[in-house]
């Protein structure tokens, strides 16, 4: 039986949920797939860079206790990967969505070390998809990023594995949970400001909510989907999003009452010149449209292809576990191929 | 470059659409996947059993002209597969949903010959999934059946390829196009009888519509999904479906007016004893439910898993091409693995 050495970089909500999922599913994965793994690297701001090729005590780390292992200097990710004898690098750090750094450099180091790389971040997909894909091919390693859009819901793997031979013509969706929740709260009677406050209290909106409410998070997701699924690099700046800040509670409630609710709609479409045009902006959606009934933090996307007229995928009530399932499934997908 | 010899059994709506799709996509598949194929076997009631290892003129057959090739006796599917030097058998015949025959025997002959087998029929999945899977493993061949439920929309491949390591707890969906269309027409003002007549005129309902309206087609689909995705064999008789025959136009319209439309809902759920309980019956669905807005011939299914709370997949406006995409994708999936 093959035993994979896993190195986890980032121990926030997603990193912790992933660690827990890996612990919970170890026996089942061994039985179903004949695959074994241990977490030999764990790194985060508060923990430092821990490595032990015999395995770290991740349950202890999750409980706030010492995980064992030798700590390494931050400047030395290569030494850390080597000390962990990492076969797979899971990258779940916080990064700059404008540049994708430092996640991109971490992922490159993972490939240079000879590991598969798996990220839950959309920054590296938007800013370095071609570069990381080419380097992964050259190194004979995998590069996966399922959780970058719609958490653990399979979108990238759906197209890569289950939709061979299609040409994706266009897609349309709701990809930002925070603004969708804010719009639902505004429909229920709150002002924009009060709805933002409520989303912040629920831990869904950030202290500075501008990346969500101004449409930049959605624009990065549209860019990631177009870049990977349509094979045409699209940058968020080119999407030039319009957010929901200009909408008042009255407008949002009147639109819902008229049966045409406001949603922050993401679109991308293959253009005649071979490029892709994309947009993010509030649109009123007809009541019978599948997108009209996606409320709260749920997401949805409808794909139109040459061979399959219209396919819609949606996720309901996502949480940290559903996001952690993305990198977990990415790992199993790569390990089953080996 | 590998050249696959394809044998097509059945030349009705799906078989013809598949033949056309294979012709249309040949150059693209060669370029994208380095795969080549030719149709060397073609068999149907009106055509006889044609085979030519150098390739048949399928475009001619689609235009109602002679496709070339040597005709074989019906009793001799093995000789036909051999004459075609078939690497892949596509089985798209009409079969008996109660027994899955003669499709099951054809598929067995395909495996015995040493070909991958791909069917658009749900009968073999419900009545011989374990048997055909075991034989395929023993022969080192693939067994695929994507189009058996929801046409070309990836459901079986979604779970097999893109959702590793999940435990499917339950699903709920609308899986029979004909009854969904009939209910939509009844909502629009028709009686049950007039709605059936309209569905027949549109070529969607059969001359004898009982398999659809009494829920048996849906029961077979629920059984196929539960058998494959939950790993528990379920037979349509055990589902014991209730169809839509007892609903009047008045009831259907009153339910829609009250915001709780009737839908023929398919359900399956893992039971405490490890088995699966399944049902097909008309249910009133709350207006905000994703299933409430699936109208006409569209389909939808919502899956609940341990690692992914709720994932919904739906298809809009299916036609013969979307069904033909199922076996086409099955073939590419198998050929890309080789």
XYZ file of C-alpha atoms in Angstrom:
676
model
C 0.000 0.000 0.000
C 1.279 3.452 -0.964
C 1.625 5.925 1.912
C 1.456 9.581 0.929
C 3.228 12.240 2.946
C 1.046 15.319 3.140
C 2.218 18.842 3.933
C -0.430 21.380 4.979
C 0.393 25.052 4.566
C -2.200 27.276 6.273
C -4.211 26.334 9.341
C -7.182 28.701 9.215
C -10.812 27.609 8.725
C -10.144 25.624 5.542
C -6.792 24.190 6.661
C -8.226 23.023 9.974
C -11.339 21.532 8.371
C -9.121 19.743 5.844
C -6.909 18.336 8.620
C -10.005 17.089 10.454
C -11.459 15.549 7.274
C -8.164 13.769 6.543
C -8.186 12.319 10.061
C -11.873 11.310 9.855
C -11.604 9.649 6.446
C -8.259 7.845 6.775
C -9.662 4.373 7.493
C -12.363 4.662 4.810
C -9.843 5.795 2.179
C -7.529 2.930 3.092
C -10.360 0.447 2.648
C -11.971 1.908 -0.485
C -8.889 2.949 -2.427
C -5.971 1.082 -0.877
C -4.370 4.445 -0.097
C -2.674 5.472 3.083
C -1.468 8.906 4.152
C 0.035 10.787 7.051
C 0.441 14.489 7.675
C 4.165 15.095 7.920
C 4.228 18.868 7.457
C 2.125 21.565 9.085
C 2.833 25.265 8.774
C 0.981 28.389 9.812
C 1.759 31.789 11.284
C 0.916 30.722 14.835
C 2.377 27.195 14.611
C 5.592 27.885 12.751
C 6.846 25.356 10.181
C 6.609 21.865 11.635
C 7.861 18.698 9.941
C 8.298 15.065 10.886
C 8.527 12.333 8.228
C 6.989 9.882 10.715
C 3.849 11.994 11.029
C 2.727 14.900 13.179
C 0.076 14.788 15.876
C -2.504 16.766 13.936
C -5.310 15.939 16.365
C -3.240 17.668 19.035
C -2.714 20.701 16.792
C -6.481 20.877 16.179
C -7.007 20.832 19.940
C -4.489 23.647 20.408
C -1.713 21.428 21.747
C 1.781 20.763 20.398
C 1.878 18.637 17.227
C 5.500 17.565 17.603
C 7.971 17.799 14.745
C 10.961 20.007 14.157
C 10.197 23.691 13.417
C 11.823 25.354 10.388
C 12.436 28.966 9.413
C 9.720 30.584 7.255
C 12.267 31.538 4.623
C 12.969 27.879 4.078
C 9.825 26.270 2.572
C 12.106 23.982 0.534
C 13.806 22.650 3.657
C 10.370 22.198 5.276
C 9.021 20.212 2.292
C 12.152 18.103 2.322
C 12.028 17.491 6.082
C 8.378 16.436 5.664
C 9.319 14.294 2.639
C 6.180 15.789 1.128
C 4.421 14.019 -1.736
C 1.562 16.516 -1.712
C 1.496 20.204 -0.757
C -1.905 21.569 0.317
C -1.802 25.355 0.088
C -4.547 27.109 2.111
C -2.898 30.360 3.130
C -4.400 33.818 2.927
C -3.034 35.548 -0.128
C -3.357 38.740 -2.121
C -6.131 38.308 -4.730
C -4.562 41.080 -6.880
C -1.336 39.129 -7.353
C -1.975 35.611 -6.034
C 1.163 35.925 -3.877
C 2.738 34.460 -1.842
C 0.603 31.392 -2.698
C 2.024 31.155 -6.227
C 5.609 31.026 -4.931
C 4.683 28.372 -2.369
C 3.055 26.254 -5.083
C 6.089 26.614 -7.348
C 8.307 25.478 -4.471
C 6.031 22.463 -4.037
C 6.417 21.459 -7.681
C 10.176 22.094 -7.635
C 10.377 19.805 -4.596
C 8.546 17.104 -6.591
C 5.137 17.190 -4.908
C 1.606 17.417 -6.282
C 0.172 20.853 -5.492
C -3.387 21.475 -4.336
C -4.743 24.897 -3.473
C -8.053 26.230 -2.188
C -7.074 29.713 -3.411
C -8.379 31.290 -6.594
C -5.494 33.777 -6.842
C -2.994 31.268 -8.240
C -5.599 30.060 -10.759
C -6.241 33.546 -12.086
C -2.666 34.810 -11.945
C -0.560 31.731 -12.721
C -2.721 28.945 -14.211
C -0.684 28.514 -17.394
C 2.647 28.821 -15.598
C 1.786 26.369 -12.804
C 0.160 23.921 -15.245
C 3.243 23.930 -17.471
C 5.597 23.477 -14.511
C 3.428 20.647 -13.126
C 3.522 18.867 -16.510
C 7.294 19.313 -16.715
C 7.698 17.878 -13.212
C 5.199 15.056 -13.776
C 3.073 16.301 -10.895
C -0.561 17.335 -10.557
C -1.968 20.843 -9.997
C -5.497 20.948 -8.598
C -7.663 23.817 -7.327
C -11.234 22.543 -6.985
C -12.110 24.674 -3.934
C -11.168 27.932 -5.676
C -14.764 28.313 -6.941
C -17.886 26.996 -5.140
C -15.877 25.235 -2.425
C -15.970 21.458 -2.612
C -18.659 21.367 -5.290
C -16.990 19.734 -8.288
C -16.731 22.216 -11.159
C -13.159 21.979 -12.419
C -13.119 18.195 -11.969
C -16.584 17.922 -13.539
C -15.257 19.426 -16.752
C -11.847 17.737 -16.610
C -13.134 14.233 -15.831
C -16.819 13.962 -16.684
C -17.330 16.314 -19.652
C -14.736 15.290 -22.244
C -15.023 16.647 -25.762
C -17.292 19.599 -25.012
C -16.905 23.205 -26.071
C -18.137 25.514 -23.322
C -19.895 28.450 -25.013
C -21.042 30.466 -21.994
C -21.920 30.335 -18.337
C -23.979 32.397 -15.943
C -24.109 32.105 -12.176
C -24.154 33.406 -8.627
C -20.673 32.809 -7.227
C -20.334 35.166 -4.242
C -22.035 33.927 -1.068
C -21.652 37.153 0.889
C -23.476 39.428 -1.557
C -26.184 36.804 -2.110
C -26.752 36.649 1.651
C -26.779 40.461 1.893
C -29.379 40.691 -0.907
C -31.534 38.043 0.847
C -31.335 40.040 4.098
C -32.235 43.254 2.253
C -35.254 41.473 0.729
C -36.243 40.502 4.270
C -36.308 44.166 5.326
C -32.785 45.317 6.192
C -30.903 48.274 4.739
C -27.665 47.596 2.843
C -25.607 48.697 5.863
C -27.594 46.579 8.330
C -27.384 43.550 6.014
C -23.599 43.924 5.750
C -23.417 44.159 9.558
C -25.504 40.984 9.898
C -23.290 39.108 7.412
C -20.252 40.266 9.398
C -21.824 39.075 12.672
C -22.437 35.668 11.045
C -18.733 35.515 10.138
C -19.524 35.496 6.427
C -18.567 39.065 5.459
C -15.086 40.396 6.239
C -14.374 43.423 8.451
C -13.697 45.281 5.214
C -16.468 43.875 2.998
C -15.442 45.752 -0.150
C -13.912 42.755 -2.018
C -17.316 41.073 -1.849
C -19.774 43.963 -2.163
C -17.866 45.674 -4.970
C -17.872 42.454 -6.994
C -14.125 41.729 -7.006
C -14.392 38.283 -5.400
C -16.996 37.327 -8.021
C -14.831 38.794 -10.783
C -11.866 36.667 -9.672
C -14.108 33.556 -9.725
C -15.473 34.314 -13.206
C -11.890 34.827 -14.345
C -10.796 31.511 -12.828
C -13.638 29.584 -14.497
C -13.102 31.221 -17.898
C -9.336 30.749 -17.721
C -9.548 27.036 -16.938
C -12.784 25.888 -18.586
C -12.656 28.035 -21.744
C -8.879 28.023 -22.102
C -8.741 31.816 -22.427
C -6.891 33.806 -19.743
C -9.230 36.432 -18.256
C -8.165 38.923 -15.579
C -10.523 40.410 -12.956
C -9.622 43.930 -14.117
C -11.004 43.062 -17.567
C -14.249 41.852 -15.971
C -14.507 45.317 -14.389
C -17.244 44.334 -11.919
C -20.170 46.398 -10.667
C -21.066 45.480 -7.094
C -24.261 45.851 -5.085
C -23.364 49.012 -3.135
C -25.660 51.248 -5.201
C -28.776 49.145 -4.484
C -31.137 50.350 -1.739
C -33.310 48.101 0.416
C -36.374 49.621 -1.282
C -35.126 48.709 -4.768
C -34.250 45.164 -3.715
C -37.630 44.596 -2.029
C -39.568 46.129 -4.948
C -37.732 43.873 -7.407
C -38.518 40.763 -5.352
C -42.166 41.855 -4.971
C -42.362 42.245 -8.762
C -41.091 38.662 -9.137
C -37.751 39.748 -10.611
C -35.254 39.696 -7.725
C -31.813 41.309 -7.902
C -28.859 38.930 -7.965
C -25.152 39.625 -8.462
C -24.866 37.773 -11.778
C -21.569 36.499 -13.158
C -21.364 35.887 -16.898
C -18.780 34.776 -19.410
C -19.240 34.061 -23.095
C -16.973 33.033 -25.913
C -16.709 35.932 -28.358
C -16.567 35.734 -32.154
C -12.857 36.640 -32.118
C -12.012 33.616 -29.929
C -11.714 35.678 -26.761
C -14.075 35.720 -23.809
C -16.288 38.564 -22.637
C -17.191 38.480 -18.958
C -19.232 40.582 -16.564
C -20.271 40.823 -12.914
C -23.194 43.116 -12.116
C -26.557 43.195 -10.332
C -29.288 41.960 -12.656
C -32.986 41.337 -12.152
C -33.720 37.660 -12.742
C -37.127 36.351 -13.912
C -38.981 34.415 -11.185
C -38.934 31.059 -13.057
C -35.166 31.219 -13.604
C -33.178 28.691 -11.519
C -30.977 31.600 -10.392
C -33.937 33.467 -8.859
C -34.395 30.983 -6.012
C -30.792 30.757 -4.902
C -30.858 32.525 -1.550
C -28.550 33.114 1.400
C -25.020 31.737 0.999
C -25.893 29.266 -1.784
C -24.194 29.295 -5.199
C -25.219 28.199 -8.686
C -23.841 28.144 -12.198
C -25.419 27.209 -15.533
C -23.170 26.047 -18.362
C -24.078 26.000 -22.055
C -22.068 23.672 -24.276
C -22.146 22.527 -27.883
C -23.103 18.970 -26.962
C -25.165 19.582 -23.838
C -27.578 22.423 -24.141
C -27.698 23.498 -20.520
C -26.324 21.978 -17.325
C -26.803 23.609 -13.928
C -24.846 22.854 -10.769
C -25.659 24.377 -7.395
C -24.610 23.953 -3.794
C -26.780 24.532 -0.764
C -25.697 25.655 2.706
C -21.905 25.413 2.245
C -19.651 25.376 5.308
C -15.948 24.885 6.073
C -16.277 21.104 5.635
C -17.671 21.453 2.108
C -14.747 23.722 1.207
C -12.257 21.283 2.753
C -13.772 18.514 0.642
C -12.347 20.298 -2.450
C -8.636 19.712 -1.653
C -9.466 16.304 -0.160
C -11.137 15.207 -3.427
C -8.270 16.738 -5.414
C -5.838 14.564 -3.472
C -7.863 11.368 -3.951
C -8.261 12.176 -7.639
C -4.495 12.466 -8.086
C -3.639 9.473 -5.901
C -6.148 7.188 -7.676
C -4.514 8.010 -11.032
C -1.046 7.103 -9.796
C -2.245 7.261 -32.645
C -4.689 4.601 -31.409
C -7.637 3.929 -33.723
C -10.718 2.505 -32.028
C -13.158 0.290 -33.897
C -16.687 1.171 -32.828
C -19.735 -1.072 -33.191
C -23.163 0.585 -32.919
C -26.105 -1.620 -32.024
C -29.405 0.222 -32.428
C -30.084 3.015 -34.912
C -33.115 4.783 -33.459
C -33.118 8.379 -32.191
C -30.195 7.899 -29.804
C -28.164 5.623 -32.099
C -28.525 8.020 -35.018
C -27.683 11.082 -32.914
C -24.633 9.238 -31.545
C -23.469 8.313 -35.070
C -23.837 11.946 -36.133
C -21.975 13.216 -33.039
C -19.127 10.753 -33.666
C -18.837 12.022 -37.254
C -19.034 15.687 -36.201
C -16.455 15.403 -33.412
C -13.868 13.109 -35.036
C -11.374 15.832 -36.007
C -11.698 17.633 -32.658
C -11.170 14.405 -30.694
C -8.110 13.568 -32.785
C -6.619 16.980 -32.070
C -7.534 17.264 -28.367
C -6.948 13.687 -27.230
C -4.803 12.051 -29.901
C -7.575 9.502 -30.425
C -8.908 8.208 -33.689
C -11.950 6.047 -34.338
C -14.021 4.549 -37.117
C -17.423 2.921 -37.066
C -16.871 -0.632 -38.247
C -20.146 -2.199 -37.074
C -23.714 -0.973 -37.450
C -26.754 -3.067 -36.621
C -30.460 -2.348 -36.452
C -33.713 -4.019 -37.391
C -34.017 -2.150 -40.672
C -30.306 -2.209 -41.585
C -29.397 -5.756 -40.629
C -25.990 -6.452 -39.088
C -23.315 -4.632 -41.072
C -19.587 -4.921 -40.474
C -16.428 -3.775 -42.217
C -13.123 -3.475 -40.331
C -12.090 -0.687 -42.702
C -15.067 1.414 -41.684
C -18.661 1.776 -42.784
C -20.159 4.763 -44.571
C -22.211 5.972 -41.614
C -23.025 9.312 -43.239
C -24.720 7.300 -46.002
C -26.657 5.258 -43.444
C -27.821 8.471 -41.757
C -29.014 9.719 -45.137
C -30.910 6.473 -45.742
C -28.429 5.075 -48.231
C -26.334 1.891 -48.122
C -23.488 1.964 -45.574
C -21.473 -0.838 -47.206
C -20.117 -3.750 -45.175
C -21.006 -7.387 -45.060
C -24.378 -8.237 -43.431
C -24.522 -10.929 -40.732
C -27.295 -13.060 -39.310
C -28.993 -11.670 -36.167
C -28.284 -14.784 -34.215
C -24.606 -14.161 -34.649
C -23.704 -11.032 -32.651
C -20.328 -12.620 -31.856
C -19.481 -13.030 -35.545
C -20.623 -9.452 -36.144
C -18.383 -8.069 -33.359
C -15.500 -10.110 -34.736
C -16.085 -9.009 -38.315
C -16.142 -5.403 -37.074
C -13.039 -6.054 -34.948
C -14.931 -4.072 -32.340
C -13.047 -2.370 -29.499
C -16.197 -0.721 -28.200
C -19.832 -1.860 -28.335
C -22.437 0.912 -28.098
C -25.765 -0.637 -27.136
C -28.786 1.589 -27.900
C -31.534 -0.915 -28.674
C -35.047 -0.898 -27.348
C -35.335 -3.392 -24.518
C -37.707 -4.690 -21.925
C -37.427 -2.544 -18.782
C -38.811 -5.430 -16.661
C -35.915 -7.720 -17.544
C -33.320 -5.546 -19.311
C -33.245 -8.073 -22.145
C -32.035 -8.554 -24.811
C -29.680 -5.638 -24.023
C -27.991 -7.540 -21.184
C -27.131 -10.476 -23.462
C -25.773 -8.126 -26.111
C -23.571 -6.401 -23.533
C -22.282 -9.718 -22.221
C -21.409 -10.739 -25.779
C -19.516 -7.456 -26.128
C -17.427 -8.147 -23.031
C -16.841 -11.778 -24.030
C -15.583 -10.500 -27.381
C -13.132 -8.228 -25.531
C -14.762 -4.842 -26.108
C -15.665 -2.009 -23.761
C -19.448 -1.835 -23.402
C -21.461 1.376 -23.329
C -25.230 1.482 -23.059
C -27.849 4.246 -23.040
C -30.334 1.796 -21.487
C -31.248 1.749 -17.809
C -32.527 -1.842 -17.900
C -29.071 -3.450 -17.821
C -28.051 -1.139 -14.957
C -31.030 -2.134 -12.827
C -31.088 -5.812 -13.728
C -27.417 -6.700 -14.234
C -25.156 -4.005 -12.785
C -23.179 -6.306 -10.481
C -22.949 -9.076 -13.062
C -21.814 -6.829 -15.925
C -19.399 -4.920 -13.660
C -17.796 -8.150 -12.470
C -17.506 -9.518 -16.003
C -16.037 -6.226 -17.237
C -13.408 -6.316 -14.465
C -12.571 -9.930 -15.266
C -12.151 -9.075 -18.948
C -10.214 -5.859 -18.274
C -12.854 -3.828 -20.092
C -15.017 -0.866 -19.148
C -18.797 -0.796 -18.565
C -20.400 2.640 -18.855
C -24.043 3.762 -18.839
C -24.108 7.541 -18.373
C -27.197 8.146 -20.539
C -29.353 5.719 -18.528
C -30.447 8.571 -16.230
C -30.746 12.255 -17.278
C -29.327 11.656 -20.759
C -25.886 13.108 -21.315
C -25.859 15.039 -18.040
C -22.991 13.552 -16.037
C -24.319 11.810 -12.929
C -22.611 8.410 -12.834
C -19.304 9.889 -14.033
C -19.684 12.808 -11.619
C -19.698 10.399 -8.689
C -17.143 7.989 -10.142
C -14.609 10.620 -11.214
C -15.266 13.883 -9.391
C -16.690 12.874 -5.992
C -14.197 10.388 -4.530
C -14.491 9.436 -0.891
C -18.091 10.537 -0.346
C -20.929 8.611 1.270
C -24.205 9.405 -0.489
C -26.924 9.559 2.185
C -30.000 10.447 0.112
C -31.193 12.015 -3.095
C -34.401 13.587 -4.328
C -35.282 14.557 -7.868
C -37.490 14.820 -10.915
C -36.274 12.181 -13.352
C -39.161 11.566 -15.770
C -39.502 14.212 -18.500
C -42.872 13.043 -19.768
C -44.795 13.351 -16.503
C -43.109 16.661 -15.731
C -44.230 17.993 -19.099
C -47.755 16.629 -18.546
C -47.957 18.336 -15.140
C -46.750 21.625 -16.680
C -49.451 21.354 -19.362
C -52.096 20.592 -16.737
C -50.971 23.689 -14.801
C -51.439 25.655 -18.018
C -55.079 24.537 -18.226
C -55.272 21.101 -19.837
C -56.939 17.993 -18.409
C -54.782 14.925 -17.718
C -56.007 13.256 -20.925
C -55.428 16.352 -23.083
C -51.950 16.839 -21.581
C -51.033 13.219 -22.376
C -52.296 13.723 -25.924
C -50.188 16.879 -26.300
C -47.073 15.087 -24.988
C -47.756 12.311 -27.508
C -48.134 14.819 -30.349
C -44.771 16.347 -29.335
C -43.215 12.881 -29.609
C -42.344 12.855 -25.884
C -44.983 10.448 -24.551
C -45.332 6.953 -26.020
C -48.489 5.628 -27.679
C -49.000 3.655 -24.473
C -47.967 6.251 -21.881
C -48.403 3.991 -18.865
C -44.683 3.360 -18.171
C -44.260 7.100 -17.685
C -47.555 8.165 -16.100
C -47.676 5.234 -13.679
C -44.174 6.047 -12.433
C -42.354 2.944 -13.651
C -39.804 4.795 -15.777
C -38.981 6.986 -12.761
C -38.822 3.917 -10.501
C -36.302 2.271 -12.829
C -34.180 5.441 -12.771
C -34.281 5.702 -8.956
C -33.280 2.052 -8.825
C -30.388 2.612 -11.235
C -29.054 5.575 -9.228
C -29.380 3.794 -5.868
C -27.811 0.593 -7.220
C -24.752 2.347 -8.645
C -24.247 5.368 -6.390
C -25.224 3.820 -3.047
C -23.938 0.342 -3.799
C -27.225 -1.281 -2.773
C -29.234 -3.173 -5.420
C -32.768 -1.742 -5.617
C -35.454 -3.112 -7.933
C -38.314 -1.012 -9.404
C -40.864 -3.397 -7.855
C -39.510 -2.505 -4.418
C -39.904 1.197 -5.214
C -43.574 0.449 -5.901
C -44.275 3.776 -7.621
C -47.404 5.913 -7.534
C -47.893 7.772 -10.814
C -49.815 10.935 -11.692
C -52.978 9.314 -13.119
C -55.090 10.151 -10.057
C -54.372 13.908 -10.256
C -56.996 16.131 -11.872
C -56.272 19.369 -13.718
C -58.095 21.242 -10.936
C -55.862 19.755 -8.227
C -52.691 20.498 -10.180
C -53.725 24.092 -10.882
C -54.865 24.706 -7.306
C -51.535 23.403 -5.986
C -49.548 25.692 -8.293
C -51.787 28.650 -7.398
C -51.094 27.939 -3.710
C -47.353 28.071 -4.449
C -46.880 24.327 -3.815
C -46.897 22.680 -7.244
C -47.241 18.924 -7.753
C -44.144 17.130 -9.040
C -43.474 13.426 -9.515
C -40.743 13.197 -6.870
C -38.161 10.405 -6.797
C -36.467 9.713 -3.472
C -33.917 7.297 -2.099
C -32.353 7.244 1.333
C -29.891 5.017 3.122
C -31.715 3.189 5.920
C -30.393 2.393 9.387
C -30.037 -1.307 8.459
C -27.677 -0.478 5.557
C -30.386 -0.903 2.922
C -32.018 1.807 0.847
C -35.633 2.966 0.958
C -36.913 4.548 -2.246
C -40.136 6.094 -3.462
C -41.740 7.662 -6.526
C -44.949 9.607 -5.954
C -46.594 12.970 -6.640
C -45.643 15.450 -3.925
C -46.381 19.112 -3.442
C -43.116 21.037 -3.425
C -42.651 24.381 -1.602
C -42.279 27.332 -3.992
C -38.694 28.185 -2.970
C -37.493 24.600 -3.498
C -35.189 24.177 -6.533
C -37.470 21.314 -7.649
C -40.535 23.590 -7.842
C -39.262 25.509 -10.868
C -38.249 22.552 -13.004
C -40.849 22.628 -15.763
C -41.533 20.904 -19.072
C -39.060 18.148 -20.006
C -36.283 19.307 -17.649
C -34.777 17.084 -14.937
C -33.096 17.729 -11.597
C -31.595 15.794 -8.724
C -30.269 16.908 -5.333
C -27.687 14.739 -3.570
C -26.862 14.848 0.139
C -23.486 13.470 1.181
C -21.421 13.246 4.338
C -18.757 15.625 3.035
C -20.862 17.883 0.839
C -24.101 18.935 2.381
C -26.178 19.358 -0.746
C -25.293 19.329 -4.442
C -27.908 19.834 -7.148
C -27.535 18.979 -10.826
C -30.141 19.817 -13.440
C -30.475 19.746 -17.198
C -32.549 22.108 -19.297
C -34.223 21.408 -22.640
C -32.710 17.972 -23.348
C -32.859 16.555 -26.876
C -31.487 13.539 -28.766
C -28.032 15.164 -29.018
C -27.763 15.595 -25.232
C -28.652 11.916 -24.792
C -26.114 10.883 -27.455
C -23.464 12.875 -25.582
C -23.740 10.309 -22.741
C -22.280 7.330 -24.664
C -19.906 9.651 -26.517
C -18.475 10.924 -23.203
C -18.389 7.353 -21.854
C -16.230 6.361 -24.812
C -13.830 9.299 -24.428
C -13.600 8.624 -20.697
C -12.577 5.017 -21.295
C -10.243 5.800 -24.195
C -8.445 8.576 -22.295
C -7.709 6.153 -19.435
C -6.122 3.592 -21.764
